[in-house]
XYZ file of C-alpha atoms in Angstrom:
434
model
C 0.069 -0.030 0.197
C 1.312 3.147 -1.028
C 2.278 4.765 2.480
C 1.204 8.403 1.699
C -1.866 7.449 0.651
C -4.242 8.565 4.076
C -5.168 7.002 6.463
C -9.531 7.060 6.257
C -9.133 5.960 2.742
C -7.112 2.482 4.189
C -9.602 -0.120 4.217
C -9.610 -2.120 7.197
C -8.660 -5.309 7.867
C -10.640 -8.375 6.320
C -11.285 -10.349 9.753
C -12.235 -6.728 11.381
C -15.230 -6.138 12.339
C -16.235 -2.360 12.297
C -18.110 -0.922 15.879
C -20.109 1.737 16.261
C -18.930 4.210 18.480
C -22.571 5.685 19.237
C -25.887 3.698 20.434
C -29.172 4.188 18.855
C -31.549 6.814 21.215
C -34.958 5.429 22.747
C -37.477 7.171 23.906
C -36.686 5.408 26.918
C -32.606 6.504 27.639
C -34.630 10.224 28.573
C -34.412 11.327 31.519
C -38.707 12.466 33.518
C -37.072 16.291 33.052
C -37.698 15.893 29.568
C -39.763 14.096 29.366
C -42.284 16.192 31.228
C -41.353 19.136 29.884
C -42.230 17.514 26.044
C -45.637 16.372 27.740
C -46.553 19.879 28.979
C -46.575 20.535 25.187
C -49.516 18.485 25.215
C -53.539 18.792 25.106
C -55.556 17.188 27.484
C -56.747 14.759 24.878
C -52.901 13.588 24.149
C -51.433 13.444 27.508
C -54.582 10.962 28.594
C -53.295 9.384 25.880
C -49.615 8.356 26.960
C -50.884 8.129 30.299
C -51.104 5.096 28.872
C -48.686 4.147 27.064
C -46.673 2.142 29.479
C -46.364 1.580 33.536
C -43.325 4.098 32.937
C -44.791 7.122 31.671
C -48.299 6.318 33.632
C -46.374 7.480 37.032
C -44.864 9.844 35.924
C -47.776 11.636 34.465
C -49.512 11.339 37.385
C -46.815 12.049 40.345
C -45.709 15.265 38.165
C -49.620 16.560 38.097
C -49.377 17.086 34.294
C -53.549 16.213 33.976
C -54.644 17.975 37.522
C -52.282 21.340 36.608
C -53.122 21.114 32.317
C -57.183 20.719 33.773
C -56.971 23.223 35.567
C -55.475 26.252 33.865
C -57.613 24.894 30.730
C -60.949 25.905 33.209
C -58.764 28.718 35.084
C -59.583 27.647 38.332
C -56.581 28.057 41.266
C -56.007 25.447 42.860
C -55.569 26.084 46.483
C -58.661 25.032 48.555
C -59.941 22.402 46.524
C -59.768 18.445 47.811
C -57.626 16.089 45.630
C -59.990 13.121 45.780
C -62.614 15.458 44.181
C -59.720 17.176 42.082
C -58.914 13.378 41.000
C -62.875 12.246 41.082
C -63.782 15.487 38.762
C -60.294 15.867 36.436
C -61.895 11.456 35.530
C -65.065 12.660 34.610
C -63.690 15.158 32.841
C -61.570 12.117 30.682
C -64.095 10.053 30.800
C -66.814 13.077 28.670
C -63.611 14.024 26.572
C -63.533 10.383 25.556
C -66.743 10.006 24.768
C -66.497 13.378 22.640
C -63.895 11.683 20.458
C -65.728 8.214 19.985
C -68.971 10.237 18.598
C -66.473 12.474 16.274
C -65.681 9.421 14.699
C -68.522 7.555 14.746
C -70.708 10.339 13.122
C -67.756 12.300 11.120
C -65.465 10.879 10.398
C -62.101 11.205 8.041
C -61.362 7.278 6.932
C -63.627 4.402 7.465
C -60.778 1.391 7.130
C -62.442 -2.248 7.735
C -60.945 -5.279 8.152
C -61.936 -8.479 7.177
C -59.940 -12.501 7.441
C -61.126 -15.557 7.939
C -62.529 -16.756 11.331
C -63.736 -20.205 11.482
C -64.573 -22.130 9.080
C -68.101 -22.047 9.018
C -70.522 -19.179 9.771
C -70.253 -16.539 12.436
C -73.337 -14.700 13.363
C -72.504 -14.403 17.234
C -69.952 -11.629 19.098
C -68.889 -10.062 22.539
C -66.552 -8.292 22.574
C -64.187 -7.491 26.413
C -61.061 -5.493 27.984
C -59.703 -6.447 24.411
C -60.762 -9.447 23.350
C -63.249 -10.396 21.081
C -65.478 -13.420 20.910
C -66.613 -15.615 18.171
C -68.629 -18.697 16.960
C -72.278 -20.586 16.562
C -71.711 -22.431 12.967
C -68.708 -24.649 13.452
C -67.363 -26.331 16.379
C -65.068 -24.726 17.959
C -65.459 -20.816 20.265
C -62.566 -18.177 19.252
C -61.322 -15.917 20.687
C -58.849 -12.365 19.742
C -56.962 -9.838 19.946
C -59.074 -7.169 18.667
C -55.658 -4.820 18.134
C -53.532 -8.271 16.292
C -56.462 -9.652 14.809
C -54.841 -13.437 16.445
C -56.393 -15.399 17.248
C -55.175 -16.006 21.830
C -57.700 -19.344 22.333
C -59.920 -21.660 21.247
C -62.704 -23.944 23.335
C -64.179 -26.985 21.214
C -68.388 -27.588 21.542
C -69.378 -30.443 22.317
C -70.332 -33.276 19.262
C -73.528 -33.959 20.458
C -75.091 -30.582 20.687
C -74.247 -27.034 18.985
C -74.048 -23.824 20.264
C -76.796 -21.391 20.350
C -75.427 -17.645 22.028
C -72.192 -17.241 24.125
C -70.443 -14.608 27.074
C -67.557 -14.200 29.279
C -65.861 -12.466 31.538
C -61.738 -12.579 32.792
C -61.954 -16.056 33.935
C -64.282 -18.405 31.995
C -66.763 -19.108 28.951
C -70.016 -19.860 28.916
C -71.566 -21.433 26.014
C -75.670 -22.079 25.771
C -75.452 -25.621 23.552
C -79.179 -26.985 23.072
C -80.669 -27.855 26.235
C -77.924 -27.298 28.348
C -74.916 -25.393 29.357
C -71.446 -25.493 29.110
C -68.794 -23.505 31.130
C -64.815 -23.076 29.575
C -62.491 -22.307 32.128
C -59.728 -20.346 30.861
C -57.149 -22.651 32.416
C -58.821 -25.243 29.632
C -61.091 -26.635 32.166
C -64.931 -28.055 30.547
C -67.893 -28.852 32.084
C -71.805 -29.206 30.813
C -75.333 -29.293 33.085
C -79.167 -29.636 31.707
C -81.358 -26.616 31.731
C -83.375 -28.348 34.298
C -83.551 -32.079 33.967
C -86.990 -33.633 33.251
C -88.368 -31.315 30.888
C -87.633 -30.493 26.993
C -87.329 -26.572 27.661
C -84.319 -25.799 24.648
C -83.172 -22.310 25.157
C -82.797 -19.308 22.101
C -80.789 -16.969 23.674
C -78.636 -16.548 27.007
C -76.775 -13.282 28.863
C -74.271 -14.085 32.096
C -73.542 -11.292 34.942
C -70.946 -13.421 37.696
C -71.701 -15.834 40.063
C -75.742 -16.223 37.406
C -77.000 -16.863 33.911
C -80.033 -16.353 32.383
C -81.599 -18.157 29.717
C -84.577 -17.549 27.728
C -86.748 -20.094 26.252
C -88.329 -21.205 23.568
C -91.713 -21.987 26.462
C -91.772 -17.912 27.783
C -89.592 -18.700 30.751
C -86.467 -17.324 31.520
C -83.908 -19.961 33.395
C -81.696 -18.542 36.139
C -78.539 -20.198 36.808
C -75.807 -20.511 39.788
C -72.717 -20.893 37.802
C -70.596 -21.551 41.564
C -73.528 -24.678 42.542
C -74.829 -25.027 38.844
C -77.891 -25.630 39.705
C -81.354 -23.784 38.345
C -81.808 -21.265 41.624
C -85.407 -19.705 39.737
C -88.159 -20.751 36.235
C -89.320 -17.461 35.452
C -92.051 -16.345 33.558
C -91.538 -14.425 31.136
C -93.968 -14.419 28.359
C -96.421 -16.777 26.835
C -94.654 -16.573 23.591
C -91.050 -17.472 22.639
C -87.699 -15.186 24.363
C -85.962 -14.510 21.864
C -83.511 -11.367 23.484
C -82.267 -10.935 26.255
C -80.558 -7.739 29.079
C -78.904 -8.369 32.801
C -78.792 -5.013 34.723
C -76.923 -4.888 37.813
C -79.231 -4.829 40.465
C -80.729 -8.026 39.281
C -82.987 -6.558 36.624
C -83.952 -9.862 33.677
C -85.488 -7.523 31.204
C -86.713 -9.964 28.149
C -87.691 -9.650 24.900
C -90.760 -12.330 22.763
C -91.620 -12.967 19.685
C -94.487 -10.930 19.801
C -93.049 -7.540 20.722
C -92.819 -7.723 23.841
C -90.486 -6.636 26.605
C -91.012 -7.617 30.143
C -89.573 -6.512 32.969
C -88.514 -8.645 36.192
C -85.571 -9.609 38.645
C -83.886 -12.743 40.064
C -86.700 -13.915 43.042
C -89.540 -12.982 41.535
C -92.109 -12.809 37.995
C -92.769 -10.071 36.038
C -92.501 -6.574 37.502
C -93.849 -4.581 33.948
C -94.154 -5.081 30.671
C -93.615 -2.960 27.874
C -94.962 -3.645 24.937
C -93.849 -1.305 21.106
C -96.314 -0.740 18.265
C -94.420 -3.365 16.514
C -95.854 -6.417 16.860
C -93.328 -8.494 14.725
C -91.082 -9.600 17.626
C -88.043 -8.256 19.161
C -84.538 -9.181 18.433
C -82.003 -7.293 19.744
C -82.334 -5.763 23.388
C -79.147 -3.307 25.452
C -79.838 -1.770 29.078
C -78.083 0.974 29.871
C -77.693 0.813 33.973
C -76.073 4.277 34.084
C -78.784 6.258 32.560
C -82.091 3.163 33.222
C -82.907 2.882 30.022
C -82.918 0.282 27.651
C -83.325 -0.125 24.200
C -84.916 -2.102 21.894
C -84.735 -3.308 17.746
C -87.548 -5.712 15.764
C -88.182 -7.474 13.043
C -89.671 -4.894 11.356
C -86.769 -2.238 11.738
C -87.695 -0.223 14.627
C -85.480 0.648 17.059
C -86.594 1.713 20.637
C -85.877 3.882 24.082
C -87.507 3.616 27.388
C -86.970 4.546 30.864
C -87.254 1.615 33.830
C -87.317 4.513 36.010
C -90.415 6.176 34.982
C -91.707 2.720 32.601
C -92.972 4.882 29.689
C -90.811 5.074 26.113
C -88.826 7.818 25.000
C -88.806 7.188 21.564
C -89.892 4.736 18.834
C -88.696 5.225 15.387
C -88.432 2.983 11.924
C -84.144 3.425 11.042
C -83.932 0.160 8.876
C -87.215 -1.011 6.100
C -86.248 -4.286 7.092
C -85.515 -6.961 10.487
C -82.722 -5.461 12.957
C -80.268 -7.834 14.346
C -78.801 -5.811 16.689
C -78.452 -2.375 18.553
C -75.272 -1.179 20.531
C -73.215 1.253 21.971
C -69.963 1.777 24.333
C -70.750 1.113 28.036
C -69.752 4.868 28.796
C -71.679 6.344 25.611
C -74.572 8.365 26.445
C -75.138 9.717 22.644
C -75.393 7.320 20.023
C -75.770 3.802 19.510
C -74.463 1.484 16.138
C -77.195 -0.812 14.502
C -77.537 -3.673 11.759
C -78.995 -5.466 10.022
C -80.649 -8.017 7.286
C -79.829 -4.479 4.944
C -76.840 -4.900 5.567
C -75.990 -1.447 6.541
C -74.123 -0.180 9.503
C -76.123 2.901 11.200
C -75.009 5.506 14.207
C -78.052 6.703 15.991
C -79.385 9.430 18.825
C -79.282 8.126 21.602
C -81.175 10.767 23.115
C -84.088 10.596 19.887
C -83.154 7.381 17.553
C -82.765 9.482 14.461
C -80.385 8.305 11.760
C -77.287 10.374 12.372
C -74.925 8.362 9.101
C -75.212 5.307 7.792
C -72.001 3.174 6.295
C -71.618 0.352 3.593
C -68.503 -1.413 1.686
C -67.608 1.625 -1.237
C -68.166 -0.437 -4.741
C -65.674 2.366 -6.113
C -62.184 2.005 -3.867
C -60.107 -0.930 -4.586
C -58.967 -3.149 -2.236
C -55.973 -4.262 0.037
C -54.520 -7.347 1.925
C -51.775 -8.556 4.480
C -50.384 -11.053 5.280
C -50.087 -12.871 8.446
C -49.351 -15.969 10.478
C -53.010 -16.775 10.836
C -54.095 -15.591 7.903
C -54.720 -13.152 5.955
C -55.984 -9.364 6.042
C -57.964 -8.081 3.926
C -58.705 -4.191 4.535
C -61.059 -1.969 2.503
C -62.806 1.441 2.832
C -66.393 2.124 4.524
C -68.394 4.654 2.846
C -71.442 6.743 3.881
C -74.093 6.027 2.005
C -76.536 9.307 0.830
C -80.176 9.443 2.352
C -81.669 9.256 -0.896
C -79.790 5.788 -2.077
C -82.008 3.201 -3.537
C -80.419 0.564 -1.026
C -82.758 -2.380 -3.851
C -79.440 -1.233 -5.966
C -76.543 -1.911 -3.873
C -74.734 -5.434 -4.265
C -75.104 -7.220 -1.301
C -71.431 -8.788 -1.672
C -71.091 -4.423 -0.606
C -73.842 -4.598 2.097
C -73.439 -8.273 3.531
C -76.427 -8.230 6.402
C -75.141 -7.634 10.016
C -75.692 -10.937 12.556
C -74.133 -9.084 15.573
C -71.749 -5.922 16.432
C -70.022 -4.955 18.882
C -68.787 -1.683 19.846
C -65.715 -0.353 20.812
C -63.892 2.558 20.461
C -64.517 4.124 17.377
C -65.066 0.492 16.001
C -67.129 -1.712 15.725
C -67.111 -5.719 14.516
C -69.450 -7.367 12.827
C -70.391 -10.955 11.919
C -72.457 -11.579 8.931
C -73.560 -15.491 9.455
C -70.272 -16.588 7.345
C -66.418 -17.272 7.257
C -65.222 -14.130 8.739
C -65.598 -11.629 11.118
C -65.107 -7.385 10.062
C -63.747 -4.661 12.432
C -64.872 -1.031 11.428
C -62.380 0.830 12.415
C -63.308 4.977 12.317
C -60.521 7.650 12.406
C -60.851 11.813 13.044
């Protein structure tokens, strides 16, 4: 090598490994004082979102009282004389109110609606339940599957006994409860399974079920509701709800049971006695879905004739009723803390956002016919993404191909998202971006 060659132009020996003198910088390397300065530039809602990113950020924001200081500044309040406990409770309520405002804005006036679809089962899926970031689906084939709502990955799977077909199900942190024919099936999250008869010696068939630990309530084809204690595995009471089949149920926090019937009646009862009251919508074609809000004591019903109704159980009177669809409403749900919107889906395949105060349709969505789809490969299958589009009020629904509006058999509402099933192999997640 030419001795006059500059050192910086020389090549290192072939057997020498080049190492960097610099390590990549990550957010975790920043000191708390620097993070506090960064957080101080955020608005209230973004600061709340940062507080749920990880444990260390949550502790930093809480200990530095950034949320309290920002709240006091925004509301032009002085900290002197304000009890810390009362302030935290007030801020908690303000956070919830702010989150619900963002949720409604996203559902009603989104900038984008993405619809992610994947094959969840080998046969038709017509039921879904969503809690704690988890989604439970099933009914068509002989398995119930639990999915991560963020990754769409199947995290748990439960087999259904071969001799039975699944009618309904629900779940909590530790178990899954399923209604299979004339039996209840209990799957522990640790893998243990047990089944027991609804009521030995009768031919009663369960049609629907709701579960609130420790009781499961079964709506039956003979018009009764059977209350089961899941720990003793015994029927504690049989309540006469209707003379006709019980088609859907809703449960309240104070042992309140609401049962809809095939003739359009809604019966209010509790776990220990027969009927307390009967609510009668004007549509007698049958109640298909019930949704109860224990905070406001309001119950919402969807009927076979396309009507949605709202009742106040404290006054036992109907607040409103409106026809939101020309066909059956199969599912009507709202986010547990949302007091402004309802989401409805049914046989015509249109996803509708309703105003909880009067039943008006705020906006409606279908799959965009003109936008191309995209697909992503995952270890557990392919995810197809489509675009959702608002349905104009003057649009003739019958002119839209059914492939762009498959019937919605069930839906579950999350923060800025809605999960739908369609009695097909596929699960859809509608994500509303603002």
